[in-house]
Coordinates of C-alpha atoms and ligand atoms in Angstrom, one line a residue:
M1 CA 13.2 -30.6 -6.2
S2 CA 14.9 -27.2 -5.7
E3 CA 16.9 -26.4 -2.6
V4 CA 18.2 -23.0 -1.4
L5 CA 20.3 -22.5 1.8
I6 CA 20.6 -19.1 3.4
K7 CA 23.5 -19.2 5.9
S8 CA 24.4 -17.3 9.0
G9 CA 21.9 -14.4 8.6
R10 CA 20.3 -12.5 11.4
I11 CA 16.7 -13.6 11.1
V12 CA 14.3 -10.9 12.1
T13 CA 10.5 -11.4 12.3
A14 CA 7.8 -9.5 14.2
V15 CA 8.9 -11.3 17.3
D16 CA 12.3 -13.0 16.8
D17 CA 15.8 -11.9 16.3
Y18 CA 18.5 -14.6 16.1
V19 CA 21.3 -15.9 13.8
A20 CA 20.6 -19.2 12.0
D21 CA 20.5 -21.0 8.7
I22 CA 17.3 -21.4 6.6
L23 CA 16.8 -24.3 4.2
I24 CA 14.2 -23.7 1.5
R25 CA 12.7 -26.6 -0.4
D26 CA 10.4 -26.2 -3.4
G27 CA 9.6 -22.6 -2.5
Q28 CA 8.8 -23.1 1.2
I29 CA 10.8 -22.9 4.3
E30 CA 11.8 -26.5 5.2
S31 CA 13.9 -26.0 8.3
I32 CA 15.6 -23.3 10.4
A33 CA 18.5 -24.3 12.6
R34 CA 21.9 -23.1 13.9
Q35 CA 23.8 -25.1 11.3
I36 CA 22.4 -26.7 8.2
S37 CA 24.6 -28.3 5.6
S38 CA 23.5 -29.5 2.1
D39 CA 25.5 -30.8 -0.9
T40 CA 22.7 -30.0 -3.3
A41 CA 21.4 -26.6 -2.3
E42 CA 22.2 -23.3 -3.9
V43 CA 23.9 -21.5 -1.0
H44 CA 23.7 -17.8 -0.1
N45 CA 25.9 -16.3 2.6
A46 CA 23.9 -13.8 4.7
A47 CA 26.5 -13.1 7.4
G48 CA 26.1 -9.5 8.5
L49 CA 22.7 -9.2 6.8
L50 CA 19.2 -9.0 8.2
V51 CA 17.0 -11.8 6.9
M52 CA 13.4 -10.6 6.9
P53 CA 10.1 -11.8 5.5
G54 CA 9.3 -10.2 2.1
G55 CA 7.5 -7.0 2.3
I56 CA 3.7 -6.9 1.8
D57 CA 2.3 -3.7 0.3
V58 CA -1.5 -3.8 0.6
H59 CA -2.2 -0.6 -1.3
T60 CA -0.9 -0.2 -4.9
H61 CA -2.5 1.0 -8.1
M62 CA -0.8 -0.7 -11.2
E63 CA -2.4 0.0 -14.6
F64 CA -5.2 1.9 -12.7
D65 CA -7.7 3.3 -15.1
L66 CA -9.8 6.2 -13.9
G67 CA -11.0 7.1 -17.3
A68 CA -9.5 10.6 -17.5
A69 CA -6.2 9.3 -16.1
Q70 CA -4.2 6.1 -15.9
T71 CA -1.2 5.1 -13.8
C72 CA 2.0 4.5 -15.8
D73 CA 3.2 1.3 -14.2
T74 CA 2.1 -1.9 -15.7
Y75 CA 1.7 -4.9 -13.5
E76 CA 5.1 -6.0 -14.9
T77 CA 7.0 -2.7 -14.2
G78 CA 5.2 -2.0 -10.9
T79 CA 5.8 -5.4 -9.4
R80 CA 9.5 -5.4 -10.6
S81 CA 9.9 -2.1 -8.9
A82 CA 8.2 -3.5 -5.8
A83 CA 10.7 -6.4 -5.8
F84 CA 13.7 -4.2 -5.9
G85 CA 12.3 -2.5 -2.8
G86 CA 12.0 -5.8 -0.9
T87 CA 8.3 -6.3 -1.5
T88 CA 7.2 -9.8 -2.5
T89 CA 3.4 -9.4 -2.4
I90 CA 1.1 -6.6 -3.3
V91 CA -2.6 -6.2 -2.8
D92 CA -3.7 -4.1 -5.7
F93 CA -7.3 -3.1 -6.8
A94 CA -10.0 -4.3 -9.1
L95 CA -12.3 -1.4 -9.8
Q96 CA -15.9 -2.3 -10.4
K97 CA -17.1 -0.1 -13.3
K98 CA -20.7 1.2 -13.3
G99 CA -23.0 -1.6 -14.6
E100 CA -20.3 -4.3 -14.0
T101 CA -20.4 -7.0 -11.4
P102 CA -17.6 -7.3 -8.9
K103 CA -16.7 -10.8 -10.2
H104 CA -16.3 -9.4 -13.7
A105 CA -14.1 -6.7 -12.4
L106 CA -12.0 -9.3 -10.7
D107 CA -11.7 -11.5 -13.8
R108 CA -10.7 -8.5 -15.8
R109 CA -7.9 -7.6 -13.5
L110 CA -6.7 -11.2 -13.1
A111 CA -6.4 -11.6 -16.8
L112 CA -4.3 -8.4 -17.0
A113 CA -2.1 -9.1 -14.0
E114 CA -1.4 -12.8 -14.1
P115 CA 0.9 -12.9 -17.2
Q116 CA 2.8 -9.8 -16.0
A117 CA 3.2 -10.1 -12.2
C118 CA 6.8 -10.5 -11.0
V119 CA 5.7 -10.8 -7.3
D120 CA 2.7 -12.4 -5.7
F121 CA -0.5 -10.5 -5.7
S122 CA -4.1 -10.1 -4.8
F123 CA -6.8 -7.5 -5.1
H124 CA -9.2 -5.5 -3.0
I125 CA -12.4 -4.9 -5.0
I126 CA -13.5 -1.3 -5.2
L127 CA -17.3 -1.2 -5.1
T128 CA -18.8 1.6 -7.0
D129 CA -22.2 0.2 -8.1
I130 CA -23.8 -1.3 -5.1
T131 CA -27.0 -3.0 -6.4
P132 CA -28.7 -6.1 -5.0
E133 CA -26.8 -8.2 -7.6
T134 CA -23.5 -6.7 -6.3
L135 CA -24.4 -7.6 -2.8
T136 CA -25.4 -11.1 -3.8
E137 CA -21.9 -11.8 -5.2
L138 CA -19.9 -10.8 -2.1
P139 CA -20.2 -14.0 0.0
D140 CA -18.9 -16.1 -2.9
L141 CA -16.0 -13.7 -3.6
I142 CA -15.0 -13.9 0.1
N143 CA -15.4 -17.7 0.5
N144 CA -14.4 -19.1 -2.9
D145 CA -12.5 -16.4 -4.8
G146 CA -10.3 -15.4 -1.8
I147 CA -11.1 -11.8 -2.0
S148 CA -11.8 -10.8 1.6
S149 CA -11.6 -7.0 1.5
F150 CA -13.6 -4.4 -0.3
K151 CA -12.9 -0.7 -0.7
M152 CA -15.4 2.1 -0.8
F153 CA -14.9 5.8 -1.4
M154 CA -16.5 8.6 0.6
A155 CA -14.8 11.1 -1.7
Y156 CA -15.0 12.0 -5.4
P157 CA -18.8 12.5 -5.9
G158 CA -20.0 11.5 -9.3
V159 CA -16.9 9.3 -9.9
L160 CA -16.1 6.9 -7.2
M161 CA -18.1 8.0 -4.2
V162 CA -20.9 5.8 -2.8
S163 CA -23.7 6.8 -0.4
D164 CA -23.6 6.1 3.3
A165 CA -26.6 3.8 2.7
D166 CA -24.7 1.8 0.2
I167 CA -21.6 1.7 2.3
F168 CA -23.8 0.4 5.2
R169 CA -25.5 -2.2 3.0
S170 CA -22.1 -3.5 1.8
M171 CA -20.6 -3.5 5.2
R172 CA -23.4 -5.6 6.7
K173 CA -23.0 -8.2 3.9
V174 CA -19.2 -8.3 4.0
G175 CA -19.2 -8.5 7.8
T176 CA -21.5 -11.5 7.9
H177 CA -19.2 -13.5 5.6
G178 CA -15.8 -12.9 7.1
G179 CA -14.6 -9.9 5.1
M180 CA -13.4 -6.5 5.9
V181 CA -14.3 -3.1 4.5
T182 CA -11.6 -0.5 3.7
V183 CA -12.6 3.1 3.3
H184 CA -11.2 6.2 1.6
A185 CA -12.5 8.6 4.2
E186 CA -13.0 12.3 3.2
N187 CA -16.2 14.2 3.0
G188 CA -16.5 14.3 -0.8
E189 CA -19.5 16.7 -1.0
V190 CA -18.1 19.3 1.3
I191 CA -14.7 19.1 -0.4
Q192 CA -16.4 19.6 -3.8
V193 CA -17.9 22.9 -2.4
L194 CA -14.4 24.1 -1.4
I195 CA -13.0 23.1 -4.8
E196 CA -15.7 25.0 -6.7
E197 CA -15.2 28.1 -4.5
A198 CA -11.4 28.0 -5.0
L199 CA -11.7 27.7 -8.8
A200 CA -14.3 30.4 -9.0
Q201 CA -11.8 32.7 -7.3
G202 CA -9.1 31.8 -9.9
N203 CA -7.1 29.7 -7.5
T204 CA -6.0 27.0 -9.9
S205 CA -2.5 26.1 -8.7
P206 CA -1.6 22.7 -7.1
K207 CA -1.5 24.1 -3.6
F208 CA -5.2 24.5 -3.6
H209 CA -5.5 20.7 -3.8
A210 CA -4.3 20.7 -0.2
L211 CA -6.2 23.7 0.9
T212 CA -9.6 22.3 -0.3
R213 CA -9.1 19.0 1.5
P214 CA -9.0 20.0 5.2
R215 CA -7.9 17.6 7.9
I216 CA -11.2 17.8 9.7
M217 CA -13.1 16.6 6.6
E218 CA -10.9 13.5 6.7
A219 CA -11.6 13.2 10.5
E220 CA -15.4 13.6 9.9
A221 CA -15.5 10.8 7.3
T222 CA -13.2 8.6 9.4
H223 CA -15.6 8.9 12.3
R224 CA -18.6 8.3 10.1
A225 CA -17.1 5.2 8.5
I226 CA -16.2 3.7 11.8
R227 CA -19.6 4.3 13.3
L228 CA -21.3 2.7 10.2
A229 CA -19.0 -0.3 10.5
E230 CA -19.8 -0.5 14.2
L231 CA -23.5 -0.7 13.5
A232 CA -22.9 -3.2 10.6
E233 CA -20.6 -5.3 12.8
V234 CA -17.7 -5.4 10.3
P235 CA -14.0 -4.8 10.8
V236 CA -13.1 -1.5 9.1
Y237 CA -9.7 -0.4 7.8
M238 CA -8.9 3.2 7.0
V239 CA -6.6 3.6 4.0
H240 CA -4.0 6.3 3.7
L241 CA -4.7 7.9 7.0
S242 CA -2.9 11.3 7.1
A243 CA -4.6 13.6 9.6
K244 CA -4.0 13.7 13.3
E245 CA -7.7 14.2 13.9
A246 CA -8.6 11.1 11.8
L247 CA -6.2 9.1 13.9
D248 CA -7.9 10.4 17.0
S249 CA -11.1 8.9 15.7
V250 CA -9.5 5.5 15.2
V251 CA -7.9 5.6 18.6
E252 CA -11.2 6.5 20.2
A253 CA -12.9 3.5 18.5
R254 CA -10.2 1.1 19.3
D255 CA -10.3 2.1 23.0
R256 CA -14.0 1.1 22.9
G257 CA -13.0 -2.3 21.5
I258 CA -14.2 -1.7 18.0
P259 CA -12.2 -3.5 15.3
A260 CA -11.1 -0.3 13.5
F261 CA -7.7 -0.4 11.9
A262 CA -5.6 2.1 9.8
E263 CA -2.6 2.4 7.6
T264 CA -0.5 5.4 6.8
C265 CA 2.0 5.9 3.9
P266 CA 5.6 7.0 3.8
H267 CA 4.8 10.4 2.2
Y268 CA 2.8 11.4 5.2
L269 CA 5.7 10.4 7.5
F270 CA 8.5 12.1 5.6
L271 CA 6.9 15.1 3.8
T272 CA 4.7 18.0 4.8
I273 CA 2.3 20.5 3.3
E274 CA 5.3 22.8 2.7
E275 CA 6.0 20.9 -0.5
Y276 CA 3.1 22.7 -2.2
D277 CA 5.1 25.9 -2.0
R278 CA 7.5 24.6 -4.6
P279 CA 7.6 27.0 -7.6
G280 CA 5.6 26.7 -10.8
F281 CA 3.9 23.3 -11.4
E282 CA 6.5 21.3 -9.4
A283 CA 4.1 21.0 -6.6
A284 CA 1.9 18.8 -8.8
K285 CA 4.2 15.9 -8.1
Y286 CA 3.0 16.0 -4.5
V287 CA -0.7 16.0 -5.4
M288 CA -2.0 12.8 -3.8
T289 CA -5.2 12.3 -1.7
P290 CA -5.4 13.0 1.1
P291 CA -2.8 15.7 0.7
L292 CA 0.4 16.2 2.7
R293 CA -0.3 17.6 6.1
E294 CA 1.4 19.8 8.8
H295 CA 4.4 18.7 11.0
E296 CA 2.1 18.0 13.9
C297 CA 0.4 15.2 12.0
Q298 CA 3.8 13.6 11.3
H299 CA 4.5 13.4 15.0
A300 CA 1.1 11.9 15.6
L301 CA 1.5 9.3 12.9
W302 CA 5.0 8.1 14.0
R303 CA 3.6 7.9 17.6
G304 CA 0.6 5.9 16.2
L305 CA 2.9 3.4 14.4
R306 CA 4.9 2.9 17.6
F307 CA 2.0 2.2 19.9
D308 CA -0.2 0.3 17.4
D309 CA -2.8 3.0 16.9
L310 CA -1.8 2.5 13.3
Q311 CA -1.1 -1.1 12.2
I312 CA 0.4 -0.9 8.7
V313 CA 2.5 1.2 6.4
S314 CA 1.6 0.8 2.7
T315 CA 2.5 3.0 -0.2
D316 CA -0.6 3.9 -2.1
H317 CA 1.7 3.6 -5.1
C318 CA -0.3 5.5 -7.7
P319 CA 2.2 6.7 -10.3
F320 CA 1.4 9.4 -12.8
C321 CA 4.4 10.8 -14.7
F322 CA 5.2 14.5 -14.2
N323 CA 5.9 14.9 -17.9
E324 CA 3.5 14.0 -20.7
N325 CA 6.3 12.1 -22.5
P326 CA 6.8 9.2 -22.8
Y327 CA 3.4 7.8 -21.8
G328 CA 1.0 10.5 -23.0
I329 CA -1.1 13.1 -21.3
Q330 CA -3.5 10.7 -19.6
R331 CA -0.6 9.2 -17.6
S332 CA 0.7 12.6 -16.7
K333 CA 0.3 15.4 -14.1
Q334 CA 0.2 17.8 -16.9
L335 CA -3.5 17.1 -17.3
G336 CA -4.0 19.6 -14.5
R337 CA -1.6 22.4 -15.5
D338 CA -4.4 24.9 -15.6
N339 CA -6.7 23.5 -12.9
F340 CA -5.6 21.6 -9.8
E341 CA -8.8 19.6 -9.8
Q342 CA -7.6 17.9 -13.1
I343 CA -4.2 16.8 -11.7
P344 CA -4.4 13.0 -11.4
N345 CA -4.3 12.3 -7.6
G346 CA -1.5 10.0 -6.7
A347 CA 2.2 9.5 -6.2
P348 CA 4.7 6.7 -6.6
G349 CA 6.5 4.9 -3.8
V350 CA 6.4 1.1 -4.0
E351 CA 10.2 0.7 -4.3
F352 CA 11.1 3.0 -1.4
R353 CA 8.7 1.9 1.4
I354 CA 11.1 -0.5 3.1
P355 CA 14.4 1.6 2.9
L356 CA 12.5 4.8 4.0
L357 CA 10.8 3.2 7.0
F358 CA 14.1 1.5 8.0
E359 CA 15.8 4.9 7.9
G360 CA 13.1 7.0 9.5
G361 CA 11.9 4.3 11.8
V362 CA 14.7 2.0 12.9
N363 CA 17.8 4.1 12.3
A364 CA 16.0 7.2 13.9
G365 CA 15.1 5.1 17.0
R366 CA 11.4 5.5 16.5
L367 CA 10.7 1.8 15.8
T368 CA 12.3 -1.5 16.9
L369 CA 13.4 -3.9 14.2
N370 CA 10.6 -6.2 15.2
R371 CA 8.0 -3.5 14.9
F372 CA 9.4 -2.5 11.5
V373 CA 8.8 -6.1 10.3
Q374 CA 5.4 -6.1 11.9
L375 CA 4.4 -2.9 10.0
T376 CA 5.8 -3.8 6.6
S377 CA 5.0 -7.6 6.4
T378 CA 3.5 -9.4 9.3
A379 CA 0.5 -7.1 10.1
P380 CA -0.4 -6.7 6.4
A381 CA -0.4 -10.6 6.1
K382 CA -2.5 -11.0 9.2
M383 CA -4.9 -8.2 8.4
F384 CA -5.6 -9.4 4.9
G385 CA -5.7 -13.1 5.2
L386 CA -2.2 -14.1 4.0
F387 CA -0.7 -15.2 7.3
P388 CA 1.1 -17.6 8.0
R389 CA 1.8 -18.4 4.4
K390 CA 3.2 -14.9 4.1
G391 CA 4.4 -12.3 6.6
T392 CA 6.9 -14.4 8.6
I393 CA 9.9 -16.6 8.5
A394 CA 8.7 -20.0 9.8
V395 CA 8.8 -23.6 8.8
G396 CA 6.1 -24.2 6.2
S397 CA 5.8 -20.5 5.2
D398 CA 6.5 -19.4 1.6
A399 CA 10.1 -18.5 1.3
D400 CA 9.6 -14.9 0.5
I401 CA 12.7 -13.5 2.0
V402 CA 14.7 -10.3 1.9
L403 CA 18.4 -10.1 2.7
F404 CA 19.0 -6.5 3.8
D405 CA 22.3 -4.7 4.5
P406 CA 21.5 -2.4 7.5
L407 CA 24.8 -0.5 7.0
K408 CA 24.8 0.2 3.3
S409 CA 23.9 3.8 2.3
H410 CA 22.3 4.7 -1.0
I411 CA 20.5 7.6 -2.6
L412 CA 16.9 7.4 -3.7
S413 CA 16.5 8.6 -7.2
A414 CA 14.2 8.3 -10.3
S415 CA 17.3 7.8 -12.4
T416 CA 17.9 4.4 -10.7
H417 CA 14.5 3.2 -9.6
H418 CA 12.6 0.6 -11.6
S419 CA 9.2 2.1 -11.9
N420 CA 8.0 3.6 -15.2
V421 CA 7.3 6.9 -13.4
D422 CA 9.7 9.8 -14.2
Y423 CA 10.1 11.2 -10.7
T424 CA 10.2 10.3 -7.0
L425 CA 9.0 12.3 -4.0
Y426 CA 12.4 11.6 -2.4
E427 CA 14.9 12.6 -5.1
G428 CA 18.4 12.8 -3.6
H429 CA 17.3 11.5 -0.2
S430 CA 20.1 9.4 1.4
V431 CA 19.1 6.3 3.4
T432 CA 21.1 3.7 5.2
G433 CA 19.9 0.2 4.8
K434 CA 19.6 -1.5 1.4
V435 CA 17.8 -4.5 -0.1
E436 CA 20.5 -6.9 -1.3
K437 CA 18.7 -10.1 -2.3
V438 CA 15.1 -10.9 -2.7
F439 CA 13.6 -14.4 -2.9
L440 CA 10.1 -15.1 -4.1
R441 CA 9.0 -18.5 -3.0
G442 CA 12.6 -19.6 -2.9
A443 CA 13.6 -18.1 -6.3
L444 CA 16.2 -15.4 -6.3
I445 CA 14.6 -12.5 -8.2
V446 CA 16.8 -9.6 -7.1
D447 CA 20.5 -9.8 -6.6
G448 CA 22.0 -6.3 -5.9
D449 CA 21.2 -4.4 -9.1
R450 CA 20.5 -7.5 -11.2
W451 CA 17.0 -8.5 -12.1
L452 CA 16.6 -12.3 -12.2
G453 CA 12.8 -12.6 -12.0
S454 CA 10.4 -12.7 -14.9
P455 CA 6.8 -11.7 -15.7
G456 CA 4.3 -14.3 -14.7
M457 CA 6.3 -15.6 -11.8
G458 CA 4.0 -13.8 -9.4
Q459 CA 1.0 -15.9 -8.3
F460 CA -2.5 -14.8 -7.4
Q461 CA -3.1 -15.3 -3.7
K462 CA -6.4 -16.4 -2.5
R463 CA -6.9 -14.8 0.9
S464 CA -8.7 -16.0 4.0
A465 CA -10.8 -13.8 6.3
S466 CA -9.6 -10.2 6.7
G467 CA -9.5 -8.1 9.9
R468 CA -10.1 -11.0 12.3
V469 CA -6.7 -12.0 13.7
M470 CA -5.0 -8.8 14.7
Ligands
DUC1 N1 -7.1 7.2 -3.2 C1 -6.3 6.2 -3.3 O1 -6.5 5.3 -2.4 N2 -5.4 6.1 -4.2 C2 -5.2 7.1 -5.2 C3 -6.1 8.2 -5.2 C4 -7.0 8.2 -4.0 O2 -7.8 9.2 -3.9
ZN2 ZN1 -8.1 6.8 -1.6
ZN3 ZN1 -4.9 4.3 -3.3

């Protein structure tokens, strides 16, 4: 039997805020009270610290293999980086290859992640080959394998994009069996026309990545995805929402009582399209999809987070190095030096989600502390079938706990982060609020700058229904 006692911390959940002691036994929260004493427990003094449920990041891409490009974090390095950022569970992706069944894709990813994961994990399955056999497997994946969310792409024709008909077929099946569909919403075919026109005119620099992916094409696809989901009677979740006009579509649907949900990501909250004016190839660091948007979108997104038009902040951690060394050209932005279309789409961020949102949300007065916890832990857990095992501090929940110093300032930098990637979008950015200790099911895995976890500690999490309890 292992016992851990966290004393005198300020416990903050999505609804609570009080000072108390927490006794953890065998990885779960055993009791919470004003005063707990124990002769046997390992004791941690949390006086002056916030005690929050471990972060849950429901959008990461570790060891993501897109053929032409692969992300540079392994499950080990990516989940260790997550842990240092106060995240104790990730929901990553299992990509169905053409000709492969979704179950096979899941088995492949499980075999890769299980021995490496340093925090708990699950997957959304990305459906790319929607055949009758694919559809037949979905109920069992939801009900027995604990995979209750499936992602489809409306972008990247010829690579990841699936037709509206196939999206609709999958939606109907997933909806009937308690799952949720998540969608990358951009009109891929129209964007392809714009890309081809830009390249034909010799416009090859990274800025044209943004100029060929207009906001209204995100809005159009968002509207289409929601209407398809409405007809199919399935909850739908828009990933990486960036454009004000796309948010308007989500709000319109929610006002009509449709179970439409959305996440946004820190880069859309903190950075704008002006980053693409950086000299030379520097702007390639900011090539993610959708691209960074104008200031007015940032205002709309912050407002959306505050008033629950947006439910979750995830990172879309999709790390490609800027330089070819040390991981090779396929893990590097240099693939697109002569042509923006070849720049791998994605940016890192798993380690900085919580400090950034604390700084820009809580410290800046945009979000209450409770709302901050809701957006980074509780809502992800509820949305994706992990609650109440995860996402809160309560008797019987997993003891995934972050001790956070709200007054400690630090500088975000690639020289000190724990990801394999060789840059951060926030180099030199000062934030106040620092993760001090992280417990994964009661085990101390981060203590200041010290790493105490190990690969394989992270456990696969079977999830219950998604999109039903918000
Ligand atoms: N969409 C994602 O969700 N992640 C990385 C790239 C992309 O287009
Ligand atoms: Zn996407
Ligand atoms: Zn992504």
